[in-house]
XYZ file of C-alpha atoms in Angstrom:
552
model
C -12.623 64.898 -101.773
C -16.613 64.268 -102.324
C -16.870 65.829 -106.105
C -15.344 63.054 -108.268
C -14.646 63.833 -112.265
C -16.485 62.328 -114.667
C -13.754 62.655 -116.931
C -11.263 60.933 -114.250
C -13.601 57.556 -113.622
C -14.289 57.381 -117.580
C -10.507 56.935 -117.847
C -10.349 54.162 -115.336
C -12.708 52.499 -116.396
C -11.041 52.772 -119.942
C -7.931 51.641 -118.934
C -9.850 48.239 -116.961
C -12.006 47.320 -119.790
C -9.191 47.479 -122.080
C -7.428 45.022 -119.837
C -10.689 42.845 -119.334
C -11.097 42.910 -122.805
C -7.483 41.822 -123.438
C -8.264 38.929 -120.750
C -5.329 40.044 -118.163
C -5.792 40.591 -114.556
C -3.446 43.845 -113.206
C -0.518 41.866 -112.633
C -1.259 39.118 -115.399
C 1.943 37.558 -116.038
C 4.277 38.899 -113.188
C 6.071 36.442 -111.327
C 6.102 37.281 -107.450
C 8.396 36.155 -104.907
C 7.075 33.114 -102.531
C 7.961 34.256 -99.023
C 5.870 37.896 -99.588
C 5.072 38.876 -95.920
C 1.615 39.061 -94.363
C 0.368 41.388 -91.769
C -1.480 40.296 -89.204
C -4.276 42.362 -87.402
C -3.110 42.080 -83.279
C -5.658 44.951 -82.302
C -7.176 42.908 -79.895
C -3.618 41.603 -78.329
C -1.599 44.409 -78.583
C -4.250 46.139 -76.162
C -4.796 49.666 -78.567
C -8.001 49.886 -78.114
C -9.417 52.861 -79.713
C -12.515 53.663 -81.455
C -13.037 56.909 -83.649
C -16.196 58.735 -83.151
C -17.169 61.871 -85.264
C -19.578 62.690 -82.325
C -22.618 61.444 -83.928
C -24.637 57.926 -84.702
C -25.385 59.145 -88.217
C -22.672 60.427 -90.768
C -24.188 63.614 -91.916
C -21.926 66.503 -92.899
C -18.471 67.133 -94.000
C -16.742 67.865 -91.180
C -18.135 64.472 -89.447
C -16.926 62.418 -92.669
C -13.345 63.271 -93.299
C -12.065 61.710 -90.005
C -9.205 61.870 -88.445
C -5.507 60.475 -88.751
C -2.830 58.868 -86.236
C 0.802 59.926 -84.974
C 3.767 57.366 -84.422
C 6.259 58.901 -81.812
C 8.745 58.304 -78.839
C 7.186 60.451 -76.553
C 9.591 58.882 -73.611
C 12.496 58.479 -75.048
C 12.367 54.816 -74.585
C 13.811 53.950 -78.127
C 9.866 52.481 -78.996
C 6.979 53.923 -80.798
C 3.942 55.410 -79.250
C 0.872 56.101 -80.654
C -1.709 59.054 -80.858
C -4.957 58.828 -81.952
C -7.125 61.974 -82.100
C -10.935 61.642 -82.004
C -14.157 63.886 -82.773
C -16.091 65.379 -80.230
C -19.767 65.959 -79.852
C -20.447 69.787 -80.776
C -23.868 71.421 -81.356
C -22.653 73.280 -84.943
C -21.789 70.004 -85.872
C -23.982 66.827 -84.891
C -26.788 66.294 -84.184
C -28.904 66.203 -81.008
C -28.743 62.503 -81.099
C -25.132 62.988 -80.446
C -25.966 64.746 -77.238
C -25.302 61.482 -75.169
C -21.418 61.137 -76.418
C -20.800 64.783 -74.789
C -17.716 64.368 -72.445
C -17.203 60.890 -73.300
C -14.454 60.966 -76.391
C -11.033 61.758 -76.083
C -8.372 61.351 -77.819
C -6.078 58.649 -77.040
C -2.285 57.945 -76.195
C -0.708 54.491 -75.991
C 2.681 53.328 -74.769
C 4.672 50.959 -76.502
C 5.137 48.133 -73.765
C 8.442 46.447 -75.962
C 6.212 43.134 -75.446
C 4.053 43.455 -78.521
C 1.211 45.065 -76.076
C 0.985 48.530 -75.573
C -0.840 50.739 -72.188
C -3.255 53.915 -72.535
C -1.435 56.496 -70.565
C -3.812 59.420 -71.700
C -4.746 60.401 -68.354
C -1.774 60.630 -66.849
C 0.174 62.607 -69.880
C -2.903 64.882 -70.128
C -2.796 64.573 -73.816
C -6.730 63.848 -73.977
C -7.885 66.713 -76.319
C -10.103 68.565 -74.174
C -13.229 69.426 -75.920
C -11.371 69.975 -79.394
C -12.364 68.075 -81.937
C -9.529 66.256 -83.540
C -8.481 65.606 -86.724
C -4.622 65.153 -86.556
C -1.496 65.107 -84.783
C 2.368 65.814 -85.292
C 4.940 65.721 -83.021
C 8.478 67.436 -82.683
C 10.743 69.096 -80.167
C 10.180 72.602 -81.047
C 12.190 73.957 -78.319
C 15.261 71.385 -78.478
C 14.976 70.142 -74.990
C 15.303 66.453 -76.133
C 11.503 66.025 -75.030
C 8.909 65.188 -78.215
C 5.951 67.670 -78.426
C 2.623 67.413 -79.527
C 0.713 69.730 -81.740
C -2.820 68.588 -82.229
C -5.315 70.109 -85.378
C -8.991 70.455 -85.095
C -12.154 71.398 -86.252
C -11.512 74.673 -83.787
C -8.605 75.779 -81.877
C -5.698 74.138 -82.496
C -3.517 72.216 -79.214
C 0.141 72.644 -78.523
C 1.159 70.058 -76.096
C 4.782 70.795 -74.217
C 6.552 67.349 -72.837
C 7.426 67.980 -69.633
C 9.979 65.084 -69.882
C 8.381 62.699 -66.766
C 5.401 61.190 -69.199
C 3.120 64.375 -69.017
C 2.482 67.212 -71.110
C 1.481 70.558 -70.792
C -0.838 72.317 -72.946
C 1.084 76.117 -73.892
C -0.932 76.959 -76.894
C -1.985 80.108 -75.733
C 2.170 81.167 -74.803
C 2.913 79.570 -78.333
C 0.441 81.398 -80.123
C -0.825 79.002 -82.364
C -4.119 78.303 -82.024
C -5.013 78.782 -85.464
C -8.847 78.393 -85.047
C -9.385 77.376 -88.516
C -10.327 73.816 -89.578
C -6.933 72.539 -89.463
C -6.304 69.369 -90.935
C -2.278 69.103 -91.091
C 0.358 70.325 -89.318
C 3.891 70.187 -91.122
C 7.541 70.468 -88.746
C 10.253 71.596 -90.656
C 13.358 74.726 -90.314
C 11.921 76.472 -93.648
C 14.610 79.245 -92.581
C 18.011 77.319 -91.786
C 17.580 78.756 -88.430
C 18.361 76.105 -86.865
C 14.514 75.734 -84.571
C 11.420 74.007 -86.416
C 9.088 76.493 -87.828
C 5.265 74.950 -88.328
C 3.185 74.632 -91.626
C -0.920 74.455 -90.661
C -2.876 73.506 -93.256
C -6.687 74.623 -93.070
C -9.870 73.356 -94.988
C -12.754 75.132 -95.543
C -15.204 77.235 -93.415
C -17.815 75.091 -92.490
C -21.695 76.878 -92.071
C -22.866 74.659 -89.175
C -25.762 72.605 -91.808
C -26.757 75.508 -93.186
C -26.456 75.098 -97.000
C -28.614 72.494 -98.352
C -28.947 72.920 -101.692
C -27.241 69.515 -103.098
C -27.863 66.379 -104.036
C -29.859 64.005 -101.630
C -28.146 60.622 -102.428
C -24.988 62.180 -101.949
C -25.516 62.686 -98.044
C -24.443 65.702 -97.531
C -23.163 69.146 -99.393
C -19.290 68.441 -100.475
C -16.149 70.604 -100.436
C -17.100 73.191 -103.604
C -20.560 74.033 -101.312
C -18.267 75.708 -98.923
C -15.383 79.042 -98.912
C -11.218 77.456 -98.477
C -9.530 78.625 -96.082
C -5.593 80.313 -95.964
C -3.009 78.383 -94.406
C -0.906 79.586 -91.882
C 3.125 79.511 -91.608
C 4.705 80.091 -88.024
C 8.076 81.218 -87.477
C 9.446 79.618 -84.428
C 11.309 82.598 -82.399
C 13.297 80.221 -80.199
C 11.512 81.237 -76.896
C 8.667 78.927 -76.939
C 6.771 81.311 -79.307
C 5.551 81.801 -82.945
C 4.897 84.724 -84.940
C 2.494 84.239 -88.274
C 4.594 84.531 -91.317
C 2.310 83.430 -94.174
C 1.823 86.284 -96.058
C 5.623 87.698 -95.016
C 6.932 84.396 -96.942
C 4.660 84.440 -99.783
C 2.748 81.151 -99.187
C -0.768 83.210 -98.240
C -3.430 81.556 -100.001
C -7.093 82.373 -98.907
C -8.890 80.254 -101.074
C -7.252 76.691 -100.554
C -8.770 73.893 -99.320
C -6.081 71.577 -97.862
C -6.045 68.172 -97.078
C -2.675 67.230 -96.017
C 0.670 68.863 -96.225
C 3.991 67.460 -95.834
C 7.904 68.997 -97.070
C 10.668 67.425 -98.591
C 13.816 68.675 -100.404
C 12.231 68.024 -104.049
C 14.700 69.616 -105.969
C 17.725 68.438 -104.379
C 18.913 72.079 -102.923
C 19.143 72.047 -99.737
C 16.448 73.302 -98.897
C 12.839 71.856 -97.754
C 9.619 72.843 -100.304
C 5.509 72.529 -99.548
C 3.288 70.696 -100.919
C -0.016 71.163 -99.782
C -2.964 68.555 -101.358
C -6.130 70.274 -102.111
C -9.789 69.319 -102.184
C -11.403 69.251 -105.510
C -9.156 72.021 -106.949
C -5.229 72.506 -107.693
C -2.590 71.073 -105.290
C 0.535 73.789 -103.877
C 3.520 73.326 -105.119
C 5.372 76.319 -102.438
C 9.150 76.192 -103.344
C 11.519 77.789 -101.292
C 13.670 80.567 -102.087
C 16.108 80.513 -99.299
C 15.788 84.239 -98.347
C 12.467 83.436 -95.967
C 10.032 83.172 -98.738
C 8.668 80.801 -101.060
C 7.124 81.101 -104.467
C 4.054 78.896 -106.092
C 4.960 76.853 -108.877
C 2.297 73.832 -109.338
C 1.218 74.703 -112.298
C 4.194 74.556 -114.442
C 6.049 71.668 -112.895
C 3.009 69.396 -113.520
C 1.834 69.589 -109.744
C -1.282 71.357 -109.547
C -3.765 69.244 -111.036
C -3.758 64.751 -111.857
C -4.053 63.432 -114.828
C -5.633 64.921 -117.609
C -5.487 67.954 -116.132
C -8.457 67.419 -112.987
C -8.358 69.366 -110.021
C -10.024 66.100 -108.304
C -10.282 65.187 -104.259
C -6.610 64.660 -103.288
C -5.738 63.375 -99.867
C -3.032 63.034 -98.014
C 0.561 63.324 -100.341
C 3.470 60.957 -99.437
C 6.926 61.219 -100.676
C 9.228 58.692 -101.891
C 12.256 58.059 -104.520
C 10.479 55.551 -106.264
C 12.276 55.200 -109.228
C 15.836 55.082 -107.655
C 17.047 58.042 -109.825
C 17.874 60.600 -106.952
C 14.825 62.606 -106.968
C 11.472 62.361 -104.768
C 8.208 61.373 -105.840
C 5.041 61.714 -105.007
C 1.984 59.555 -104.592
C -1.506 61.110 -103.846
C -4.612 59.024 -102.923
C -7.823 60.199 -104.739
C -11.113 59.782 -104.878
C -12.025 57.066 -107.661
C -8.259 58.242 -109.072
C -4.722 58.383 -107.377
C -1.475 60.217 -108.615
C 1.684 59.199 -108.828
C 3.728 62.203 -109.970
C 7.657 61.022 -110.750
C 10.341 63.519 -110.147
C 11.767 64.584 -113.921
C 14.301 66.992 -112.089
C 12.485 70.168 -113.772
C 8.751 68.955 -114.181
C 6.525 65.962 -112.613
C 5.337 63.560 -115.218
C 1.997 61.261 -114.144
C 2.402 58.252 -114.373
C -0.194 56.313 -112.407
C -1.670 54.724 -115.449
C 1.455 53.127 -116.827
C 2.501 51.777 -113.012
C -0.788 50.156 -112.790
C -2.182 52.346 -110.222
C -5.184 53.748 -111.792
C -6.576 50.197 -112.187
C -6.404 49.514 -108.606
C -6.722 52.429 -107.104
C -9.448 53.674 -109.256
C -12.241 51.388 -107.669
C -11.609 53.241 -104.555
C -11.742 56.657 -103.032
C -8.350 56.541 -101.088
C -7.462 58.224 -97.932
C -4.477 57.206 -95.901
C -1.634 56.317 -98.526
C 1.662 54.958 -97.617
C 4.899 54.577 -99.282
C 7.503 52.136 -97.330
C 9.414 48.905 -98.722
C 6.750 46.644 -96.828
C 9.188 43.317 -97.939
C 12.454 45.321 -97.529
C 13.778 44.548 -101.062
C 14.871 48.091 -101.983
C 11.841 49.130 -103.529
C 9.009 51.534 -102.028
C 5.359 49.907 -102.184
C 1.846 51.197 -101.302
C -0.888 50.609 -98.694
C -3.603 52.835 -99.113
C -7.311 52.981 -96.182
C -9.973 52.911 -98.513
C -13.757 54.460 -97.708
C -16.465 56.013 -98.712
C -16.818 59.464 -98.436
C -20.421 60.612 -98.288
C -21.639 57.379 -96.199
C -20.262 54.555 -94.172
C -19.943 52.199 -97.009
C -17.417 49.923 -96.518
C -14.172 49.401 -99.214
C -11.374 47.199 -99.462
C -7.727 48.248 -98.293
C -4.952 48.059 -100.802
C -1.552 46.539 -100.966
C 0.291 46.754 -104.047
C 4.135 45.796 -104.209
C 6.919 47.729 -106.359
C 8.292 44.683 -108.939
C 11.094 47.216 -108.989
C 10.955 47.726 -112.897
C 8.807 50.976 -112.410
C 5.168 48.586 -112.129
C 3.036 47.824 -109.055
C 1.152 44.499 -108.616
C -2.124 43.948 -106.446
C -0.828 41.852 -103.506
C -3.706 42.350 -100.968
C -5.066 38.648 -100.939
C -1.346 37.514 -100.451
C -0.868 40.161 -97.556
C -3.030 38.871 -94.504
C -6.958 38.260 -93.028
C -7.128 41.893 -92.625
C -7.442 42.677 -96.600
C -10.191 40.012 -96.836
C -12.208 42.489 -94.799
C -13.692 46.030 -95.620
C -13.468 49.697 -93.726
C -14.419 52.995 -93.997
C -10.632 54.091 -93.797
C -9.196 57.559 -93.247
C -5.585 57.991 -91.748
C -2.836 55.455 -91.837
C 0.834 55.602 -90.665
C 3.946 53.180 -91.144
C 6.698 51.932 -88.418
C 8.319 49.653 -86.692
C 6.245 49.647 -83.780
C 8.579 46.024 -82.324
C 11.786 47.023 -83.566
C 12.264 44.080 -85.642
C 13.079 45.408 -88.952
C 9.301 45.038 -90.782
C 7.431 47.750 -91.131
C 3.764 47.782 -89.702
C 0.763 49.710 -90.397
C -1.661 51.522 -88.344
C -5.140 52.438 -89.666
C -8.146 54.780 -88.694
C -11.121 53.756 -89.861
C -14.170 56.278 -89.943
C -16.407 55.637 -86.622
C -14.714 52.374 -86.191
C -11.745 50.335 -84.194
C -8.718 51.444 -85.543
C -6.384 48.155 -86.352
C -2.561 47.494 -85.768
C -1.335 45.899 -88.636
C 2.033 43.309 -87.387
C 4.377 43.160 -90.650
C 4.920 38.695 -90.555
C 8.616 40.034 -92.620
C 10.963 38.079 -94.976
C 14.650 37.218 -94.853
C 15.400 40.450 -96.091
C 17.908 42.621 -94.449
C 17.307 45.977 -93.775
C 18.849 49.161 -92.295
C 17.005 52.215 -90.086
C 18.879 55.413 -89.048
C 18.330 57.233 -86.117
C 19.389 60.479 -86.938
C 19.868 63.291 -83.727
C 20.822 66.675 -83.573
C 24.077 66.877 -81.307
C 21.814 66.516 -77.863
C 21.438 63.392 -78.614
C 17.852 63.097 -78.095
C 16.177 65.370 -80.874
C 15.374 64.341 -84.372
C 17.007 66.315 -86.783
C 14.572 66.772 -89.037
C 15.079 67.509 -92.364
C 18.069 65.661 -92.437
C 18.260 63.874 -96.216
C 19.302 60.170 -95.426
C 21.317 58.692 -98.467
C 21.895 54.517 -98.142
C 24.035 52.870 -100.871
C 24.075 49.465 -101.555
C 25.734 47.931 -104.764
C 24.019 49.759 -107.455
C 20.999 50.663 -105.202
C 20.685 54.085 -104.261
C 17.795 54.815 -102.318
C 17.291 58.709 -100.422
C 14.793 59.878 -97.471
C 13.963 63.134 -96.251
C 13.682 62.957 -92.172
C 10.199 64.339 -92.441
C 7.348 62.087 -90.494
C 4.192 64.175 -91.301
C 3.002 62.277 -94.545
C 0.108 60.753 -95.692
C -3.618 61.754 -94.551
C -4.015 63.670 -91.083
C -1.100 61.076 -89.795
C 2.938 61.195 -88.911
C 4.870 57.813 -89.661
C 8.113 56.271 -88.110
C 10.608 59.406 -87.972
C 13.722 56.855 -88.266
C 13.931 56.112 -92.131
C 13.900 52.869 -93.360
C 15.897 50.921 -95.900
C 15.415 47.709 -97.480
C 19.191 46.063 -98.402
C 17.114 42.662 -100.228
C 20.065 40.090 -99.636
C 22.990 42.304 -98.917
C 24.352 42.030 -95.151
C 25.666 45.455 -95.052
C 25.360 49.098 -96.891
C 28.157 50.167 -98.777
C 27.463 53.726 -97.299
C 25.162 55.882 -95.601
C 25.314 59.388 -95.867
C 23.415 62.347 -93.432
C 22.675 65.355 -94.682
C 21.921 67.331 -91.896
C 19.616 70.125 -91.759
C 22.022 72.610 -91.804
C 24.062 71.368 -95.263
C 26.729 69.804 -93.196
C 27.266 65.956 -93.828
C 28.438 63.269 -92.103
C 29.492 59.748 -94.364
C 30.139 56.218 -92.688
C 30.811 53.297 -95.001
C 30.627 49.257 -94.946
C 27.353 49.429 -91.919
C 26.197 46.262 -90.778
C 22.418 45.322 -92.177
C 20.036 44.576 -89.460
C 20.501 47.214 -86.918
C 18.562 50.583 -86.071
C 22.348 52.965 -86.380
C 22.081 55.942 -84.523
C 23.925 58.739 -85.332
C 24.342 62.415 -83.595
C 25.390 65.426 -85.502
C 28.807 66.577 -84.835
C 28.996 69.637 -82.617
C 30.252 72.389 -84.477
């Protein structure tokens, strides 16, 4: 995260004098479309009102500088996003004594959606506040299938497991759970690893922090990074379908003491069946942790082209998000970077870079990214990228980035034709994607480090578009890991129903499809967790379709 390359910014900086010196801008002679949507910041309006805090004035160690991330759910069953923000705390083995005066005044933060464009902080009264943890990042699912979202919360500490009570309040059962995990948990992953039928949890942990006590690095840089401290394992709970977990990780193979993870997220990326890990690591090799099917998983980064970026750096990877972006019936994956990016595409037996020929690296490689996005932002059919910018080591401010998918396989910079907000610089971290009014466009949400985080209102096109609601037979409970397959014409475009993507954040769990002109899909096909599939053909564009698993 903090230890850039040398060999990775050379590169860059290759690849953008060769373009200066060829006289073409990154999207030189691309043709875009006139009616490109524009976000609009409605922070202020909306009434989210939320400032992140790392429990200090002064940014001086790592745990204060890599932030925290934000969760998009339905925590009332309302049919309308709510957001989660999780904030820092004041702690004595982390701040300093300046920070003293902040003690007992952060929380973390949950707003409903009002369906008016304004939302209402209801953290009080769903006791979802955080205690004295001090957050990093949030994910939400109903672990115990009573059609009522939960809330599991990661920190620098003890981990939270919030139960939803189903009248607006929570209550915390971590302890009856048993997962805790009091590692520095960054990430925690839903998803039935097992086919069991009940959503197991993936933690992934950072590194052991000495409370200041190594100094031995280099004073411009702020503060020691990542490489100055021990990784720690991850941690894989089995859900035992009676409100506890039991610690699998080194039962299914996927122990790893001396990773330093970022993010996690699964998908199906081999088209099995069956849902994989990938786990982004700091300033060494990613996880690649495939799944056998028989409860255990195997590591394979290293020879399917996952493990390390571009020639062959184990650089500061952030958050992974996962995307067919390519339209060839496989999932990719894009990783934010520090000065670099990846975007790995899916070759069916390997993953082949290719961030330079895109036109990522050029754009991205100003930067050190943090909260990366893949969604069709002009719902045309074709995934593009927002990704928070900041600087790592100090609260120098970057610019955001907005690049659209041309669809031939090339992304162009858009970001001065995509609102006020990109005219303006942050010290971003976390950033998640939905449709927070239920209008079709897709709108961002971004943390920025020690700052007001911003809603981001998606201004649309005429697009059409399709999102699928997709519940297990109660009606009420995503079913995720569901693969969501939308046809339209020649356009085949796939999802896997998993929200947790991205850095410290969980996105809209309803996938999204741009249809471009077409007023209906030709078909959409579910995939439900447990291989069984349901197909409906000729579905009206323009409409969030909810569908409900068949009861066997």
């Amino acid at each position: 995260m903090r230890q850039a390359g040398l060999l990775g910014i050379v590169m860059v900086a290759i690849v953008a004098l060769t373009g200066a010196m060829l006289g073409l801008a990154p999207d030189a002679g691309r043709q875009l479309p006139p009616d490109l949507p524009a976000f609009t910041d409605i922070t202020e309006k909306s009434g989210v009102h939320f400032k992140h805090s790392f429990g200090d004035e002064e940014l001086s160690n790592i745990v204060e500088g890599t932030g925290s991330g934000v969760a998009l759910l339905d925590y009332d069953n309302d049919g309308w996003l709510d957001i989660y923000f999780v904030n820092g705390r004041y702690r004595p083995d982390v701040n300093d004594n300046t920070g003293r005066k902040l003690k007992g005044k952060l929380s973390n933060k949950l707003f409903r959606n009002n369906h008016d464009g304004t939302f209402t902080d209801v953290t009080d009264r769903a006791g979802v506040g955080g205690g004295e943890g001090y957050g990093c990042s949030a994910s939400a699912a109903d672990y115990d299938g009573d059609g009522n979202i939960d809330l599991y919360v990661c920190n620098y500490g003890k981990n939270i497991l919030y139960h939803n009570n189903g009248d607006g309040t929570f209550t915390d059962v971590t302890d009856k759970a048993g997962v805790g995990d009091e590692h520095w948990s960054l990430s925690g992953v839903w998803f039935d690893y097992d086919k069991d039928g009940r959503l197991d949890l993936y933690v992934a942990n950072y590194l052991e922090y000495d409370a200041g006590k190594f100094r031995s690095y280099y004073a411009a840089a702020g503060y020691p990074g990542p490489l100055s401290y021990s990784g720690q394992p991850d941690t894989l709970y089995h859900n035992n379908g009676d409100g506890t977990f039991t610690d699998v990780t080194k039962q299914a193979d996927v122990y790893k003491p001396g990773g330093r993870a970022m993010s996690a997220t699964a998908a199906d990326l081999l088209n099995r069946g069956l849902l994989d890990i990938f786990v982004a690591n700091d300033s060494m090799e990613c996880y690649y942790l495939r799944n056998l099917g028989n409860g255990k998983f195997a590591e394979e980064a290293l020879q399917r082209g996952l493990a390390f970026s571009e020639g062959g750096q184990g650089v500061s990877h952030m958050g992974p998000c996962i995307g067919d972006v390519d339209h060839d019936g496989r999932l990719d994956i894009f990783i934010p970077d520090m000065n670099f990016g990846c975007l790995l595409m899916n070759r069916s037996d390997h993953f082949e870079d290719r961030t330079t020929e895109s036109g990522l690296a050029v754009i991205l490689g100003q930067y050190t990214g943090w909260g990366g996005c893949l969604f069709d932002y002009d719902n045309d059919g074709h995934l593009d990228v927002f990704c928070a910018n900041g600087d790592a080591h100090h609260e120098y401010v970057q610019d955001q980035v907005m690049v659209r998918n041309d669809g031939t396989g090339h992304f162009v910079d858009v970001a001065k034709r995509s609102g006020d907000y990109f005219k303006h610089r942050y010290v971003g971290r976390g950033a998640a994607i939905g449709d927070l009014f239920n209008d079709g466009n897709l709108d961002v949400v971004a943390v920025n480090l020690n700052d007001l985080a911003r809603v981001l209102r998606n201004g649309g096109t005429k697009n059409n578009w399709l999102a699928i609601i997709a519940k297990l037979p109660n009606g009420k409970t995503d079913a995720i890991g569901a693969r969501v397959t939308v046809t339209t014409g020649s356009l085949v475009q796939i999802q896997d129903l998993i929200p947790v993507v991205g850095y410290l954040s969980q996105s809209d769990p309803r996938p999204h499809f741009g249809l471009g002109k077409a007023k209906q899909a030709d078909k959409v096909e579910i995939r439900w967790p447990d291989g069984t599939v349901t197909q409906l053909k000729d579905v009206k564009a323009n409409q969030f379709l909810k569908v409900v698993k068949p009861s066997k």
